[in-house]
Coordinates of C-alpha atoms and ligand atoms in Angstrom, one line a residue:
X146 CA -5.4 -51.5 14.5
X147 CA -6.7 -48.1 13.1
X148 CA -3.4 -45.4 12.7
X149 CA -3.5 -42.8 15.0
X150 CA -1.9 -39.1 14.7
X151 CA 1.3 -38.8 16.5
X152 CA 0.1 -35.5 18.2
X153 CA -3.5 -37.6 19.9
X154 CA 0.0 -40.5 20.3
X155 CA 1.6 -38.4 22.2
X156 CA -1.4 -37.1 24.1
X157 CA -2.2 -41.1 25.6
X158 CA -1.7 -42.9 28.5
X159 CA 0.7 -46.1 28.0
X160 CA -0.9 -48.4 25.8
X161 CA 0.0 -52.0 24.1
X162 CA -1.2 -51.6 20.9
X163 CA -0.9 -48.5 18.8
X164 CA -0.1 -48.0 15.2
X165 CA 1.8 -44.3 14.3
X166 CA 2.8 -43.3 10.1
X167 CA 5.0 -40.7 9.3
X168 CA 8.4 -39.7 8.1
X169 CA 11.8 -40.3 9.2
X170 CA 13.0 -37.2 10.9
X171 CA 15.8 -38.8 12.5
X172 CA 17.6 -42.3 13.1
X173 CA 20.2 -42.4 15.6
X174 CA 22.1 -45.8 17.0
X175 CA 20.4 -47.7 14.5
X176 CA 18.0 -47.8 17.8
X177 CA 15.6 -44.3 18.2
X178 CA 13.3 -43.0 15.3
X179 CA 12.5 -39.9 15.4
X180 CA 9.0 -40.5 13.3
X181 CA 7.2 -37.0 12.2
X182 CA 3.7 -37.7 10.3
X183 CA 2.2 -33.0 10.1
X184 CA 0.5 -33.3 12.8
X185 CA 2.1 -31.5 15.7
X186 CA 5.8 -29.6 15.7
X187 CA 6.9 -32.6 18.1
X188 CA 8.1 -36.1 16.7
X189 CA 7.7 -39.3 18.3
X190 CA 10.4 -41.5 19.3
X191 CA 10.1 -44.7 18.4
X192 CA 12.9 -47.4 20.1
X193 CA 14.3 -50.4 18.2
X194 CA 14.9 -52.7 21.2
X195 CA 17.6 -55.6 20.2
X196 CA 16.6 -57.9 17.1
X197 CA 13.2 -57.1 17.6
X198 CA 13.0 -55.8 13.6
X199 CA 14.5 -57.7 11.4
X200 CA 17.9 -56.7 10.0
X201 CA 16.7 -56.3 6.5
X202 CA 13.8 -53.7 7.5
X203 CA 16.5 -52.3 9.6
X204 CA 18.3 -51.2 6.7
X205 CA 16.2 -49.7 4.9
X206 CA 15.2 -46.9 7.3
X207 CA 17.0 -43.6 7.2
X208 CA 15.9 -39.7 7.4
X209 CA 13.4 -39.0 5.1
X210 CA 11.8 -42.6 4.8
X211 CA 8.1 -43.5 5.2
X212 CA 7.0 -45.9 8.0
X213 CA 4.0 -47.7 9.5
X214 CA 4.8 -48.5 13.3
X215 CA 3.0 -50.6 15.5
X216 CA 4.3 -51.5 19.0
X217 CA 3.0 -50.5 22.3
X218 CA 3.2 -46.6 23.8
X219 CA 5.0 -46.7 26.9
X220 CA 6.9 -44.0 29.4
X221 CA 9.8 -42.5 28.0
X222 CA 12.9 -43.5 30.1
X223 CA 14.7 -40.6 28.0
X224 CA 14.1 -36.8 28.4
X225 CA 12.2 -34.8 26.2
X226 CA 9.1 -37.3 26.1
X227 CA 6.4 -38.6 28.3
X228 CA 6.1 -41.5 26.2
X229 CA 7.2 -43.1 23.4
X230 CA 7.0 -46.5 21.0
X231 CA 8.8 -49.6 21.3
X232 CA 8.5 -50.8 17.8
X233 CA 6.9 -54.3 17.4
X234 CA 6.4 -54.0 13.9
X235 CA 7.8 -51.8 11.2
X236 CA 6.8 -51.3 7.2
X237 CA 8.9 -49.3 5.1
X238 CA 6.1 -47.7 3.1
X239 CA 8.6 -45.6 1.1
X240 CA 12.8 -45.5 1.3
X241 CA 14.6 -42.3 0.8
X242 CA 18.0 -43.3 -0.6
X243 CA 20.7 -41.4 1.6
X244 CA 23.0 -40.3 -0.5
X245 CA 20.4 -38.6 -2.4
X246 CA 19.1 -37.0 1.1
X247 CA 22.3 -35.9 1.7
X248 CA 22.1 -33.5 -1.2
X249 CA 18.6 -32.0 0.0
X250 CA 17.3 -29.9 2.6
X251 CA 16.1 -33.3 4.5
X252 CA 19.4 -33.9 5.9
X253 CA 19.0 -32.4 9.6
X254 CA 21.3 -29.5 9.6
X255 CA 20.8 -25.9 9.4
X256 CA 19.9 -24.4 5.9
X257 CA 19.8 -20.9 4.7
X258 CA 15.9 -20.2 4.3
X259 CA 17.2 -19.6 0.5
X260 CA 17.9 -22.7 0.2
X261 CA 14.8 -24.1 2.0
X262 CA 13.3 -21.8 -1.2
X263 CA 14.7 -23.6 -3.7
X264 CA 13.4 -26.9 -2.5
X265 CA 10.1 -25.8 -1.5
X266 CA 8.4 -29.2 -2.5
X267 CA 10.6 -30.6 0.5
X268 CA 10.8 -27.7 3.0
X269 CA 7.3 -28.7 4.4
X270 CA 9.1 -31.7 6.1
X271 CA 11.2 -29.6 8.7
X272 CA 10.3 -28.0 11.3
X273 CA 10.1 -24.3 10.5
X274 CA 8.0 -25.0 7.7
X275 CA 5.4 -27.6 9.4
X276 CA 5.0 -24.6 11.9
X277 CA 4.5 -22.0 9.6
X278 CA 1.7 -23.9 7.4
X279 CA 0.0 -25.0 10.1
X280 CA -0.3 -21.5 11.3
X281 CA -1.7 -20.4 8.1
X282 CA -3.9 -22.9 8.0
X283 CA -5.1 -21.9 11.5
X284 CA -5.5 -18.2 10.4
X285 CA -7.1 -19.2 7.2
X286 CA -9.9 -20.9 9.8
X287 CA -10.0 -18.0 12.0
X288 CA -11.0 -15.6 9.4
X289 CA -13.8 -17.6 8.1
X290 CA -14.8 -17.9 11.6
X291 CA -15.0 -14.3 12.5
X292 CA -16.6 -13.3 9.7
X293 CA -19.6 -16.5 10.1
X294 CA -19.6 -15.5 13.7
X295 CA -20.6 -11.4 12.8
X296 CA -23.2 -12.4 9.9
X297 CA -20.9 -11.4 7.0
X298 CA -21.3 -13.8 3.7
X299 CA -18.0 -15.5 2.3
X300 CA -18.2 -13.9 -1.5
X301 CA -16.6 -15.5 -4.4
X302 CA -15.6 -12.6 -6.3
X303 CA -14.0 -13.9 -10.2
X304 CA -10.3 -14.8 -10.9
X305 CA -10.6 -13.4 -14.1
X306 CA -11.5 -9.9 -14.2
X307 CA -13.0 -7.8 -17.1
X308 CA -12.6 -4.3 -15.4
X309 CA -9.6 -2.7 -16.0
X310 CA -10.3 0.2 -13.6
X311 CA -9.6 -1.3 -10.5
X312 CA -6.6 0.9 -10.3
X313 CA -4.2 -1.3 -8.2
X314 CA -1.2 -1.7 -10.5
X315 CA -0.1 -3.5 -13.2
X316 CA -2.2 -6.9 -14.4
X317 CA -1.5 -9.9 -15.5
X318 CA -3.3 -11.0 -19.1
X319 CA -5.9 -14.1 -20.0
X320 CA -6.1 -14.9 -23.1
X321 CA -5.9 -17.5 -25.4
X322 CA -5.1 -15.3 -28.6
X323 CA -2.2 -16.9 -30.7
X324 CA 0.8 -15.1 -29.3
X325 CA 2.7 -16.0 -32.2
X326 CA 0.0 -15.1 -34.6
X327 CA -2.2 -12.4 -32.6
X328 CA -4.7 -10.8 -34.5
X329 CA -5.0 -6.5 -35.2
X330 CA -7.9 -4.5 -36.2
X331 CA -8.0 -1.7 -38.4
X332 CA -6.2 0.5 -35.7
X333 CA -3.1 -2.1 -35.5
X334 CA -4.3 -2.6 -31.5
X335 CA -4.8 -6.3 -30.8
X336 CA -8.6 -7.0 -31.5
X337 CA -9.9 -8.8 -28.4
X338 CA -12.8 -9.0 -30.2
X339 CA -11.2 -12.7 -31.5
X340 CA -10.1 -13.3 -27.7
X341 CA -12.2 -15.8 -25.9
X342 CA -14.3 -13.7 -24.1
X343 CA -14.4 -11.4 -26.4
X344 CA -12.8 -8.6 -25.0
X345 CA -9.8 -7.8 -22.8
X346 CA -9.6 -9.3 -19.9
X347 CA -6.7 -10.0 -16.9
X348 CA -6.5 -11.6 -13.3
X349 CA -8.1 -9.5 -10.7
X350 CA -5.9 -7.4 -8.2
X351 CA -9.2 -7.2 -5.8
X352 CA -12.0 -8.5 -5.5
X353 CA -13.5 -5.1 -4.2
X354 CA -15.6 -3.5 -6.8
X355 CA -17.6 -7.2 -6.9
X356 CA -17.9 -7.5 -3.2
X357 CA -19.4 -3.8 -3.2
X358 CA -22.2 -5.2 -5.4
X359 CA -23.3 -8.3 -3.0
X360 CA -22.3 -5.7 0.2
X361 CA -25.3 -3.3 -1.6
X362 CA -27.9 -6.3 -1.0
X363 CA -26.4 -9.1 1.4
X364 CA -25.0 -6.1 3.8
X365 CA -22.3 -7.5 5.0
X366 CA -19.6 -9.9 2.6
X367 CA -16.0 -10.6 2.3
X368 CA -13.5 -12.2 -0.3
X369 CA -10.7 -14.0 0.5
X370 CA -9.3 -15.1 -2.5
X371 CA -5.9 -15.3 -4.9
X372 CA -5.1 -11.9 -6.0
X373 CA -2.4 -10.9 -8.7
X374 CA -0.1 -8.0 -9.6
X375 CA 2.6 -7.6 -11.9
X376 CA 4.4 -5.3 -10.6
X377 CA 8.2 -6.1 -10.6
X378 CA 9.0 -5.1 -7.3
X379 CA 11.2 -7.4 -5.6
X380 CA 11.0 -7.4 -2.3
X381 CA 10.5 -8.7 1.1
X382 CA 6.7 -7.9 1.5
X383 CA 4.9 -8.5 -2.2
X384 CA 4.1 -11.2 -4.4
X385 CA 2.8 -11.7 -7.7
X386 CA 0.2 -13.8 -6.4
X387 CA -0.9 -13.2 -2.7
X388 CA -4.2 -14.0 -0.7
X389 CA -6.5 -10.9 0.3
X390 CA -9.1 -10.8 2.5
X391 CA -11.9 -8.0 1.5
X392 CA -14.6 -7.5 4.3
X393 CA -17.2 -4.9 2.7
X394 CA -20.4 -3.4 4.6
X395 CA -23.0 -1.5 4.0
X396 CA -24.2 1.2 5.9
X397 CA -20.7 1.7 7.6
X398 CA -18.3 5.1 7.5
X399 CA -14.4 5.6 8.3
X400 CA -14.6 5.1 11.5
X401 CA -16.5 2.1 11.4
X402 CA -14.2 0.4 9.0
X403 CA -11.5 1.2 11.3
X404 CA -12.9 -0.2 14.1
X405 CA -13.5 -3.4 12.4
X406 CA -10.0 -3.5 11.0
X407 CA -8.9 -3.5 14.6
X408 CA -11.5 -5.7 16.0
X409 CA -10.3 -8.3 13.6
X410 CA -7.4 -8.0 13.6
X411 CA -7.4 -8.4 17.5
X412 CA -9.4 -11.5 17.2
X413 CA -6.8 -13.3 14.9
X414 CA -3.8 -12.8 16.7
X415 CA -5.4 -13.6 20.4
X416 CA -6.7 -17.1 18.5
X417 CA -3.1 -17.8 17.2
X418 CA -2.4 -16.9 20.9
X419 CA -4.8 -19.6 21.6
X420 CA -4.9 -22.2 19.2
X421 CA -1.3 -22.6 17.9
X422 CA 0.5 -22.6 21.2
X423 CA 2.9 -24.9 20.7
X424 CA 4.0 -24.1 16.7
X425 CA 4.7 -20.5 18.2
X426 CA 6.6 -21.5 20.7
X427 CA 9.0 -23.1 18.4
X428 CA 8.8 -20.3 16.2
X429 CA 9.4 -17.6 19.1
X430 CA 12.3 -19.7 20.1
X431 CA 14.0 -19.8 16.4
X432 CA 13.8 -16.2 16.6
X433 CA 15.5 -16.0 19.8
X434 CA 18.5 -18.1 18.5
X435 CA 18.6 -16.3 15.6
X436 CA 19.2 -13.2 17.2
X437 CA 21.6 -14.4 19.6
X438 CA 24.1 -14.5 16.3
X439 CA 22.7 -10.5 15.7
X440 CA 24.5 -7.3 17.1
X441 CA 22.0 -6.1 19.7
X442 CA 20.7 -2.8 17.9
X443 CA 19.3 -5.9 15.2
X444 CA 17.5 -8.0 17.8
X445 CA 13.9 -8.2 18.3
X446 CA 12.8 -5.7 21.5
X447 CA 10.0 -8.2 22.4
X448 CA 10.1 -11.6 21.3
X449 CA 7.6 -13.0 18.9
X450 CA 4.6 -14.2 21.5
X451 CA 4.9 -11.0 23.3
X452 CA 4.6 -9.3 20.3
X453 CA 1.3 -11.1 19.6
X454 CA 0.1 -10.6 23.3
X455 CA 1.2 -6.7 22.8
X456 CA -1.2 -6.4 20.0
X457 CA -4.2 -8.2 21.8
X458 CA -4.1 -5.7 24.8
X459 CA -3.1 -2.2 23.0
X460 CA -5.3 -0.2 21.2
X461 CA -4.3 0.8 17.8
X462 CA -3.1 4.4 17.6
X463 CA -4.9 6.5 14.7
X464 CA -3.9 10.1 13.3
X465 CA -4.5 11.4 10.1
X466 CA -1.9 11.7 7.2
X467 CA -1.7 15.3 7.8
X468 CA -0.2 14.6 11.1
X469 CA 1.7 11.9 9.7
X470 CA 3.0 14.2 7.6
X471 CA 3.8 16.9 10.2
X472 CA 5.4 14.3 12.9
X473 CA 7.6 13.2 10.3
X474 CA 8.8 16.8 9.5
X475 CA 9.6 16.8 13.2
X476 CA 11.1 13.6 13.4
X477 CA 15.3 12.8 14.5
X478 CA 15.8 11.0 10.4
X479 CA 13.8 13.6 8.8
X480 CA 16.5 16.9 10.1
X481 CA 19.3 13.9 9.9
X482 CA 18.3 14.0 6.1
X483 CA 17.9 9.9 7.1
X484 CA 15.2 9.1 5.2
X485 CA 15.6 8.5 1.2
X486 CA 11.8 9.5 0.1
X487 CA 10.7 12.7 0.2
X488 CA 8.4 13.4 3.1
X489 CA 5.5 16.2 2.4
X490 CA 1.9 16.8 1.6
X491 CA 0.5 15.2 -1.1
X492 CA 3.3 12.4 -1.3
X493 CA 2.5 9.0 -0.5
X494 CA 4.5 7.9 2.5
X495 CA 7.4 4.8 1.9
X496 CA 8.0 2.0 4.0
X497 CA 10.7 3.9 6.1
X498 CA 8.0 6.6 6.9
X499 CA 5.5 4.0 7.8
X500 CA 7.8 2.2 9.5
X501 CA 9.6 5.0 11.7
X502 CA 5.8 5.6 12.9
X503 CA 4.8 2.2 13.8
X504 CA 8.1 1.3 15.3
X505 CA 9.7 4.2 16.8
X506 CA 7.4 6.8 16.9
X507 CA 4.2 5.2 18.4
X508 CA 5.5 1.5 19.0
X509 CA 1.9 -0.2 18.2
X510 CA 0.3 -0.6 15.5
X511 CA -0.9 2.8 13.2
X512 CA -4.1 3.5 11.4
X513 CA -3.3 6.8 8.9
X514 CA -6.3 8.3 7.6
X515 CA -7.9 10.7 5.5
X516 CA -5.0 10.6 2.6
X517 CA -4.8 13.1 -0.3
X518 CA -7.4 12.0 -3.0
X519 CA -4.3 12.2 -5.9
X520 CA -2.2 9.5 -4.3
X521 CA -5.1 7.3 -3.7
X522 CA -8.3 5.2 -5.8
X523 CA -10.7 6.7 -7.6
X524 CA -13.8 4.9 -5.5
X525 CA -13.0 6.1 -2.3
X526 CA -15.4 8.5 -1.0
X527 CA -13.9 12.6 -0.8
X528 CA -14.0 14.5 2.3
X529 CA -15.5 17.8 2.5
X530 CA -12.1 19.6 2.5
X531 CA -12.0 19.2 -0.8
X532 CA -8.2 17.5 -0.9
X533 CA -8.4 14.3 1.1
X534 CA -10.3 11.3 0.8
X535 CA -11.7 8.7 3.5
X536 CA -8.6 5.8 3.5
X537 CA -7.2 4.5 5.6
X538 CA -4.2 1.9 6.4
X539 CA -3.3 -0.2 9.3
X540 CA 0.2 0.1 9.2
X541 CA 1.9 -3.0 11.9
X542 CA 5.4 -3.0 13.2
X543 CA 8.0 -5.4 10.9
X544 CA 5.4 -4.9 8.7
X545 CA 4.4 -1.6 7.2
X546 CA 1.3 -1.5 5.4
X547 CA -1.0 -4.8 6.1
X548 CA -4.5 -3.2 5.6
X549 CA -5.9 -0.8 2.9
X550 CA -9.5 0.6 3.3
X551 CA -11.6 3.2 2.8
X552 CA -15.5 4.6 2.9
X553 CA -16.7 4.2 -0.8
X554 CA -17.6 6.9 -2.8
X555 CA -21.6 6.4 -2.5
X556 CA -22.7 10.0 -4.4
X557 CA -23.1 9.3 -7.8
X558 CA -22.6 12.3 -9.2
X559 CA -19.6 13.0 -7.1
X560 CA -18.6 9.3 -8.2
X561 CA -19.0 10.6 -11.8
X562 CA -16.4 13.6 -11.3
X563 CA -14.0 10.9 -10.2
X564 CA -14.0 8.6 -13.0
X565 CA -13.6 11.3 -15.1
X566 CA -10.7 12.4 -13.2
X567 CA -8.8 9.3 -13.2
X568 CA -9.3 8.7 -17.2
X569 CA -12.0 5.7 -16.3
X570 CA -14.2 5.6 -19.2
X571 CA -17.9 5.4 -17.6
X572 CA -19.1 2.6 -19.9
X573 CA -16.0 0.1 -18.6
X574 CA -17.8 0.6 -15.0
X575 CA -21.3 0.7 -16.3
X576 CA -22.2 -1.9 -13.2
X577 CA -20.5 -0.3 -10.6
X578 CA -22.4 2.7 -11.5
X579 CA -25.7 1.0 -10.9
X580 CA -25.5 1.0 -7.9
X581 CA -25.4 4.2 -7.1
X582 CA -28.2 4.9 -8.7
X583 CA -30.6 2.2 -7.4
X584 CA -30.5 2.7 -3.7
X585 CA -27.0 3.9 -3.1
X586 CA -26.1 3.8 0.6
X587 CA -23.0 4.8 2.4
X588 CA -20.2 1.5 2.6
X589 CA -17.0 0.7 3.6
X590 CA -14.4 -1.6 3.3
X591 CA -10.6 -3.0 3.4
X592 CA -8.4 -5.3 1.8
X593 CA -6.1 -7.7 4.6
X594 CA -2.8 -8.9 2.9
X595 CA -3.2 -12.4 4.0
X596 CA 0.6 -13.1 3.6
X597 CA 1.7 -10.1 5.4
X598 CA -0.6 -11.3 8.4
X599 CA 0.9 -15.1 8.6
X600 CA 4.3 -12.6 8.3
X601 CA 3.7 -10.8 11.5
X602 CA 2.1 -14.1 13.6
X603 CA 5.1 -16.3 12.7
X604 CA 7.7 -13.6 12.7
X605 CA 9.3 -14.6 9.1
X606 CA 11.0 -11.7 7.6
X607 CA 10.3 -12.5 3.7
X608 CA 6.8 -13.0 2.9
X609 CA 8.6 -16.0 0.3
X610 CA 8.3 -18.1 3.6
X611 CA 4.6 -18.0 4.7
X612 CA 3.3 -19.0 1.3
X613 CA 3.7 -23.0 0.0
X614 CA 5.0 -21.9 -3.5
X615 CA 5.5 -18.4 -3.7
X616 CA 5.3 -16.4 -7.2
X617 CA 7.9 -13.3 -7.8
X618 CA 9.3 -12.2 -10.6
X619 CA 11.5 -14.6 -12.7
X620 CA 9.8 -17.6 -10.0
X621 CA 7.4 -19.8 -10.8
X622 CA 8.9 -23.1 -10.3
X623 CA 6.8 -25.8 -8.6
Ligands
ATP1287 P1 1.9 -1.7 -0.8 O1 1.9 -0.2 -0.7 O2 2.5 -2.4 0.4 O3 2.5 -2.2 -2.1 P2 -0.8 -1.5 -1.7 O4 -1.1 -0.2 -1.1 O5 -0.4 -1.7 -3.2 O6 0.4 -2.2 -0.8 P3 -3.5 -2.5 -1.5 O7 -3.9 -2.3 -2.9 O8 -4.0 -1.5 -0.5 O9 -1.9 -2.6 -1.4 O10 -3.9 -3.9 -1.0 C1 -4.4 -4.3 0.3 C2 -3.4 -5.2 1.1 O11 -2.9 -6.2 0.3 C3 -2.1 -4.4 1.5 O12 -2.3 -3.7 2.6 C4 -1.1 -5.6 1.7 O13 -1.4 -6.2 3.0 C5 -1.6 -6.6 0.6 N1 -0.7 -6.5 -0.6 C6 -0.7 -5.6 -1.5 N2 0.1 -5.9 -2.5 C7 0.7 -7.0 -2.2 C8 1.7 -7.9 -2.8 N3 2.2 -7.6 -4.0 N4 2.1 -9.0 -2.1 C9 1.5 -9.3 -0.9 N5 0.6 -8.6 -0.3 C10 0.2 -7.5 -0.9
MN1288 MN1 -2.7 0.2 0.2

């Protein structure tokens, strides 16, 4: 009898023969299972009728435990289930000693998410967790799937960069130099020449200047790849090591990039809307309980699927940072002297800005464009006012930022200037150069913060919780 799944289980007419694995979520009466294998946020009960299993299998089952069940699927006298399985036959594939579960997050009781942290090799088993990785699987899917469907090519842009101009903070270093005994040239600087490639090199914070190549001759690519930054920040929305999703096109301006930035984003949300129906049910439920326990001003105004649906059927508002700049001047926390970062031309906005704009302001998401050139990268393409340059970000309520883009800087000589500005030394981006010399073309692009999306579907407040083992500073167990 070949196993079946307990969501296609679950899914059947009454049957006499079916065989169901998975974990012991709960045991109650020595009589109902509730038996969970990953496959769907429900469990199956299975029912123990009278002597049926002998005593000594009996004993060993208990929360946590893995079984094999065979018996026959039949209506559920009990509520909550169409059917369920009376147990003929029951192999205890592995115990889980209880007083050993009673120390861990597999006991079923409410735990603090920080706890659920520190045992994130277990937190896959409960509910919460099952929904929220099956969720970013399901987006992971979706994005390949948009892009395959619109003729972009899936890009495997290195791990292991070599450019050090990619101007997105701080870098973590490769080598495999001796740290205890690393050599020095004449200079007393560490000679990478004695490194194993030779020359410095770190893990990439974007795969962006190496999808701009394959976007100059394929047209239309996109990473989606691990991406790492050492910056210590510490908070809610960043990670050392994160997933970014980099669509890059040729022959595309600003507005175009915007528009695609919307488009997609559109098209994941309505399939989550779609496809993971009954995970976000669970998860818009949690949220609801959860707030119950809040003071009002601290609840969600919409819960989570209507946030989702809200998304689907606004359009995105867009104004440039200069209004940005000037609605936030006129704003209630700005003359309250509310806000804690400075808000004027030429400074990049903070969270609170973004935030006040996206939540209060506008209420839907925000795309700011055309940003001062000083606050932002060196390849992103000036506009003719001589002080701005074409970025954009998609800024999403909860959230803040979620996208970063901008029209490349395709004028080689203007290109040139900019490197210069920003202390690039030409020969470091001898390749990047290229380009713009043989056939340049207008391009644009952006960079989707894969965490902060699975963030705003599932409605988890720290990104720690949509991503299996998360990396932060001082955390890097697993
Ligand atoms: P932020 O201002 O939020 O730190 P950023 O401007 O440094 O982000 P970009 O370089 O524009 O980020 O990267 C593109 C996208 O990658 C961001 O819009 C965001 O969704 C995501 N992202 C950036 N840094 C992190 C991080 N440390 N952890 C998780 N996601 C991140
Ligand atoms: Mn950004």
């Amino acid at each position: 009898m070949p196993r079946i799944k307990i969501k296609e289980a679950l899914e059947l007419q009454p049957t006499p023969n079916i065989n169901v694995k998975g974990w012991v979520r709960a045991f109650r009466s020595n009589r109902f299972i509730a038996l969970n294998d990953g496959s769907y946020i429900h469990s199956i009960q299975i029912v123990l009728e009278d002597e049926k299993i002998p005593e000594e299998i009996v004993r060993k089952i208990s929360i946590g435990a893995a079984l094999s069940v065979k018996g026959a699927l039949v209506e559920s006298l009990g509520k909550g289930q169409k059917v369920e399985v009376l147990a003929e036959e029951i192999e205890v594939l592995g115990e889980a000693n209880p007083e050993e579960v009673q120390k861990t997050i597999l006991q079923p009781k409410k735990h603090s998410l920080e706890k659920l942290r520190e045992q994130a090799h277990l937190r896959f088993r409960t509910n919460l967790f099952g929904a929220v990785f099956r969720i970013r699987h399901a987006m992971a899917f979706a994005i390949h799937n948009y892009f395959n469907k619109n003729g972009f090519y899936y890009l495997h842009t290195p791990i292991i960069t070599g450019s050090d101009a990619e101007g997105a903070g701080e870098m973590f270093k490769v080598t495999n130099l001796p740290l205890e005994n690393i050599p020095f040239n004449e200079e007393g600087k560490v000679d990478y020449s004695k490194d194993f490639f030779g020359k410095e090199t770190n893990l990439t914070v974007s795969g962006q200047l190496e999808a701009e190549l394959g976007a100059m001759a394929l047209g239309q690519v996109y990473t989606f790849g691990p991406t790492f930054r050492a910056e210590n920040s510490n908070t809610s929305r960043h990670l050392a090591e994160f997933w970014m999703i980099e669509p890059e096109v040729a022959f595309a301006d600003l507005n175009d990039d915007m528009a695609l930035s919307e488009d997609f984003m559109k098209y994941l949300i309505r399939y989550a809307l779609e496809n993971c129906k009954d995970d976000l049910a669970f998860l818009m439920q949690r949220e609801l309980n959860e707030d119950k326990q809040k003071p009002k001003a601290q609840r969600n105004e919409m819960n989570l699927i209507e946030r989702l649906e809200f998304i689907v059927t606004n359009d995105f508002e867009r104004i440039s940072y200069t209004e940005a700049i000037e609605l936030l001047q006129r704003s209630k926390p700005y003359k309250k002297n509310k806000f804690k970062f400075p808000v004027e031309w030429g400074v990049d906005l903070a969270s609170e800005h973004e935030r006040f704009l996206v939540e209060k302001q506008f209420k839907k998401p925000v795309i700011i464009y055309d940003y001062p050139k000083e606050i932002k990268a060196f390849y992103m393409r000036n506009n003719d006012d001589g002080k701005t340059v074409a970025a954009m970000d998609v800024l999403f309520p909860g959230i803040g930022e979620i996208i970063g883009g901008s029209q490349r800087e395709e004028r080689l000589d203007v290109l040139k200037e900019k490197i210069k500005d920003f202390n690039i030394e030409e020969e470091h981006v001898w390749w990047y150069l290229d380009t713009r010399k043989f056939g340049t073309a207008p391009h644009a692009g952006f960079g989707l913060g894969f965490e902060r999306l699975i963030m705003f579907v599932t409605g988890m407040t720290n990104i720690r919780d949509v991503i299996p083992f998360p990396r932060t500073p001082k955390n890097a167990e697993f």
